[in-house]
Amino acid sequence: MILILKPQSEQTKIDLLLEQIENQGVSIHFSKGETETIVGLVGDTTHLDEDWLRANDVVADVRRVSEPYKLANRRFHPEDTKIEVAGRIIGEGHFAMIAGPCSVETEEQIICVANAVKKSGAAFLRGGAFKPRTSPYSFQGLEGEGLRLLKIARRETGLPIVTEIMSENQLDDFADVDIIQVGARNMQNFRLLKELGHSRKPILLKRGLSSTMEELFMSAEYILAGGNPNVILCERGIRTFEKMIRNNLDISAVPIIKAKSHLPVIIDPSHAAGIAWMVEPLAKTAVAAGADGLMIEVHNNPAKALCDGAQSLNPEQFDHLMVDIKRRVAFEEKILEG
Ligand code: PEP
Ligand code: MN
């Protein structure tokens, strides 16, 4: 981190600031030029409050030269993180297909979809029990009953389950869930992230609708800093000016995550596309970009789905996609089996 000091600052005020910084365990490299005085702060600056520095009388500007996330950073953890879930590995060259309906609707529906996606080769079953909907009048999910039905589908198929948590108060109810999803709208629910940090559960952390990559890494940092190393990042499309697609799939998230972090990355083309026909081409780009897996919405009867039917593939479309994805992945990676 670099501080640029205001010219003609009082030396006593500068000395006081530098002493306060050193007291926080950071070393100082002072360099007084003809026109500018620059202070290099060396060491672990993650705990230094940028706003506190900016608010100081003698400080003209503050610039970070290293990232504020440490635990999520590849620089301090060069090898890829692999996450073990119910005997399956996500990351480190294993490609994970997560598939299932947007929301759990009935026992027949979730079992039908679970059997279908398993047959096609999915390794995990997704399904929302608690749904974060834009409108309070839309279907909100079956809630506790949805969790119960997901577990029945897991028993029937052996597929581990992935489902979204909405609040830290639900952690006990999610104790038996294999991967806890944090949805885009909760990416910056810091109280929830802190509580998830105290668990050991694998967390699928979705990028917020308008969040930067750094904000995504900082949210992961909350979970990691709590002691939970099992974080999987998920890109699901971001808001841009474009209206022809529900969200823009930011495929550059994959190489950025691979370069900056050691955490695995999953692409969700369904919530990016918003429409079923666009899911397949987007899914293919995810494999080409080097993602560690995909999360795809599949419904036995998309036209009748209670949530996100337009973007859901039917089992035949999913099977077709899966054949293609397996072929692509097989060139370089090992695909997880259900
Ligand atoms: C979901 O996966 O069902 C979901 C609500 O996704 P997102 O949080 O990305 O909108
Ligand atoms: Mn959905």
GROMACS .gro file of N, CA and C in nm, residues 74 77-85 87-95 200 202 224 228-232 258 261-265 292 336:
model
  105
   74ARG      N    1  -0.432  -1.650  -0.481
   74ARG     CA    2  -0.339  -1.753  -0.528
   74ARG      C    3  -0.194  -1.722  -0.490
   77HIS      N    4  -0.130  -1.902  -0.189
   77HIS     CA    5  -0.181  -2.040  -0.188
   77HIS      C    6  -0.175  -2.085  -0.335
   78PRO      N    7  -0.054  -2.112  -0.385
   78PRO     CA    8  -0.037  -2.132  -0.530
   78PRO      C    9  -0.112  -2.253  -0.586
   79GLU      N   10  -0.127  -2.360  -0.504
   79GLU     CA   11  -0.189  -2.479  -0.564
   79GLU      C   12  -0.343  -2.468  -0.562
   80ASP      N   13  -0.407  -2.527  -0.664
   80ASP     CA   14  -0.554  -2.525  -0.673
   80ASP      C   15  -0.617  -2.590  -0.551
   81THR      N   16  -0.725  -2.533  -0.505
   81THR     CA   17  -0.800  -2.596  -0.396
   81THR      C   18  -0.893  -2.701  -0.454
   82LYS      N   19  -0.894  -2.818  -0.392
   82LYS     CA   20  -0.991  -2.919  -0.433
   82LYS      C   21  -1.085  -2.940  -0.315
   83ILE      N   22  -1.211  -2.960  -0.347
   83ILE     CA   23  -1.310  -2.972  -0.241
   83ILE      C   24  -1.378  -3.107  -0.250
   84GLU      N   25  -1.378  -3.177  -0.138
   84GLU     CA   26  -1.437  -3.311  -0.138
   84GLU      C   27  -1.579  -3.305  -0.086
   85VAL      N   28  -1.670  -3.359  -0.164
   85VAL     CA   29  -1.811  -3.361  -0.125
   85VAL      C   30  -1.862  -3.502  -0.148
   87GLY      N   31  -1.749  -3.794  -0.128
   87GLY     CA   32  -1.666  -3.883  -0.209
   87GLY      C   33  -1.635  -3.831  -0.349
   88ARG      N   34  -1.685  -3.715  -0.382
   88ARG     CA   35  -1.654  -3.655  -0.513
   88ARG      C   36  -1.562  -3.537  -0.492
   89ILE      N   37  -1.481  -3.507  -0.594
   89ILE     CA   38  -1.389  -3.393  -0.582
   89ILE      C   39  -1.429  -3.285  -0.681
   90ILE      N   40  -1.432  -3.162  -0.632
   90ILE     CA   41  -1.454  -3.047  -0.721
   90ILE      C   42  -1.324  -2.970  -0.726
   91GLY      N   43  -1.281  -2.937  -0.847
   91GLY     CA   44  -1.155  -2.865  -0.865
   91GLY      C   45  -1.044  -2.963  -0.898
   92GLU      N   46  -0.923  -2.908  -0.920
   92GLU     CA   47  -0.804  -2.988  -0.948
   92GLU      C   48  -0.824  -3.085  -1.064
   93GLY      N   49  -0.883  -3.033  -1.172
   93GLY     CA   50  -0.895  -3.117  -1.292
   93GLY      C   51  -1.018  -3.207  -1.296
   94HIS      N   52  -1.105  -3.199  -1.197
   94HIS     CA   53  -1.228  -3.277  -1.201
   94HIS      C   54  -1.341  -3.183  -1.242
   95PHE      N   55  -1.424  -3.223  -1.333
   95PHE     CA   56  -1.530  -3.135  -1.383
   95PHE      C   57  -1.663  -3.179  -1.322
  200ARG      N   58  -1.800  -2.622   0.826
  200ARG     CA   59  -1.700  -2.688   0.740
  200ARG      C   60  -1.764  -2.728   0.608
  202PRO      N   61  -1.906  -2.736   0.236
  202PRO     CA   62  -1.873  -2.671   0.109
  202PRO      C   63  -1.977  -2.563   0.078
  224LEU      N   64  -1.358  -1.786   0.433
  224LEU     CA   65  -1.226  -1.845   0.459
  224LEU      C   66  -1.169  -1.795   0.591
  228ASN      N   67  -1.341  -2.179   0.733
  228ASN     CA   68  -1.396  -2.278   0.640
  228ASN      C   69  -1.323  -2.265   0.505
  229PRO      N   70  -1.242  -2.366   0.469
  229PRO     CA   71  -1.164  -2.354   0.344
  229PRO      C   72  -1.242  -2.399   0.220
  230ASN      N   73  -1.366  -2.448   0.242
  230ASN     CA   74  -1.438  -2.515   0.132
  230ASN      C   75  -1.530  -2.420   0.056
  231VAL      N   76  -1.468  -2.333  -0.023
  231VAL     CA   77  -1.547  -2.234  -0.097
  231VAL      C   78  -1.532  -2.260  -0.247
  232ILE      N   79  -1.647  -2.263  -0.315
  232ILE     CA   80  -1.650  -2.277  -0.461
  232ILE      C   81  -1.714  -2.149  -0.513
  258LYS      N   82  -0.904  -1.799  -1.202
  258LYS     CA   83  -0.790  -1.893  -1.208
  258LYS      C   84  -0.657  -1.821  -1.182
  261SER      N   85  -0.706  -1.646  -0.786
  261SER     CA   86  -0.746  -1.727  -0.671
  261SER      C   87  -0.717  -1.874  -0.696
  262HIS      N   88  -0.719  -1.950  -0.589
  262HIS     CA   89  -0.696  -2.095  -0.598
  262HIS      C   90  -0.828  -2.171  -0.586
  263LEU      N   91  -0.940  -2.096  -0.570
  263LEU     CA   92  -1.069  -2.162  -0.546
  263LEU      C   93  -1.129  -2.212  -0.678
  264PRO      N   94  -1.204  -2.323  -0.673
  264PRO     CA   95  -1.267  -2.372  -0.796
  264PRO      C   96  -1.378  -2.277  -0.843
  265VAL      N   97  -1.406  -2.281  -0.974
  265VAL     CA   98  -1.511  -2.193  -1.029
  265VAL      C   99  -1.609  -2.274  -1.113
  292ASP      N  100  -1.440  -2.528  -1.361
  292ASP     CA  101  -1.432  -2.658  -1.292
  292ASP      C  102  -1.566  -2.729  -1.291
  336LEU      N  103  -1.669  -3.612  -1.330
  336LEU     CA  104  -1.722  -3.681  -1.212
  336LEU      C  105  -1.844  -3.761  -1.252
   0.00000   0.00000   0.00000
